[in-house]
Amino acid sequence: MTPAATAPEPKAGVEPHGPVQDTMFRALGVLRFVVLLNTIALYWRHDDAYDHPGAGWAVMAGLAAWTVFAVWAYAAPARRTPGLLVADLAVAVGAIALSPYVKGEGLNATLPGFWVMGAVLAWAILWRWAGGLTAAVVVSLADLAIRDDISQKVYGNIFLLVLGGAIVGFLSGLLQQMAAQRDRAERAAAAAQERQRLARVVHDGVLQVLALVQRRAADLGPDGRELGRLAGEQELRLRGLVQQDSRETLAALGDQDLVQLLVALQSAQVHVAVPGSPAVLPAERAGEVMAAVESCLSNVRHHVGRDAEAWVLLEEVDDGWVVSVRDDGPGIPAGRLEESAAEGRLGVQQSIVGRMQDLGGTATVRSDAGQGTEWELAVPRVVDR
């Protein structure tokens, strides 16, 4: 659980509180009063048959007083201390221990009856399955200690108490964990939304100017090329600053941002142009797209030259994204890809075309002699299965 901003430090094994825990204790408060009324009603019906009915009524008064106090105490997270839990369990065990004195020999049921479940469930809510199981075992041992024999009914009640304590504790932990994950996801989504808004503003202004300077600076001579290099570096830094929070957000959701992955490919030879907003895909799909892009760049290095320049462009379309990888090399002769496939050389077919087809997308190549080569890799947001 994630503690609230004003919550005290957790004490001795007590988990930090949260809305789920507060709600469970409110429900437990109602349950405490219900089982208290049931316990008093059952005792009132048979009190004339007991050895010490006055002592029994004193126990009932004590249980009522403790119920009121416990509901008040558990209502505030700061009061949910180990001492309160131990005292709660001690009251339940004490009431069980007094049962033989009040009812006499051969009792069929303990004085508190189902009232003891309040303490067991409190342990389960705060200390999860281990706490619920521990409290249920302690109460069960106290119950068994005062009996001469164990009937099937007694065994069934004990079995249900132990099982219920463990299950409620497990569900308590699970609900609190899910609530914490939901809260983190909501905060991350809000932060990502604000980051996207800022990214659009910056992209429409500063980043576009820096990209323009980078493209045009080469025409200004050596000083212009240096200016273009500096503009490119600042563009990358600013883009990384704008998008720095989204990595953690997407990682928590199992997603990746193609914009960030493609920007990481930027180098002196590889020029990357991406939109200002994220292009989010599931991590596995994004990894396959990047593998196809890297295969395209690898072909540029191997067939055009290690110093050859390449341009990577990411565009958003109606149903997904298109990644274009272009070079200014000699191009691919007509029919060469088909010949390579026929010869058993399936590098392009498998590493680029095959990957995109597996993602439900397409890989299209355009190449003319002396005009360079351009791959268009289209990937949809969702694949229809």
Short mmCIF file of C-alpha atoms in Angstrom, two decimals, residues 6 54 69 71 81 103 107 129 145 161 173 179-180 183-185 201 215-216 227 237 267 272 342 353 366 375 378 381:
data_model
loop_
_atom_site.label_atom_id
_atom_site.label_comp_id
_atom_site.label_asym_id
_atom_site.label_seq_id
_atom_site.Cartn_x
_atom_site.Cartn_y
_atom_site.Cartn_z
CA THR A 6 -0.09 12.73 6.26
CA GLY A 54 -24.91 -12.68 36.54
CA PHE A 69 -14.45 0.95 21.66
CA VAL A 71 -15.24 0.24 16.19
CA THR A 81 -1.52 -0.49 16.36
CA LYS A 103 -22.32 -22.01 31.73
CA LEU A 107 -21.26 -26.40 27.49
CA TRP A 129 -3.43 -13.93 5.42
CA ALA A 145 -9.01 -26.01 25.57
CA LEU A 161 -13.01 -19.81 11.21
CA GLY A 173 -3.83 -7.94 0.75
CA ALA A 179 -5.84 -0.26 -5.17
CA ALA A 180 -2.22 0.86 -4.90
CA ASP A 183 -3.63 4.82 -7.82
CA ARG A 184 -0.16 4.66 -9.38
CA ALA A 185 -1.66 4.12 -12.82
CA VAL A 201 3.48 22.86 -27.41
CA ARG A 215 18.55 20.87 -41.99
CA ARG A 216 19.43 24.28 -43.42
CA LEU A 227 25.55 25.36 -35.80
CA ARG A 237 18.14 16.97 -25.16
CA SER A 267 23.61 9.66 -34.84
CA VAL A 272 15.43 10.90 -37.06
CA ALA A 342 14.78 -17.61 -54.74
CA VAL A 353 8.78 -8.14 -44.40
CA ARG A 366 10.66 1.73 -53.24
CA TRP A 375 11.26 1.31 -46.80
CA ALA A 378 3.25 0.27 -41.45
CA ARG A 381 -2.39 -0.08 -33.29
#
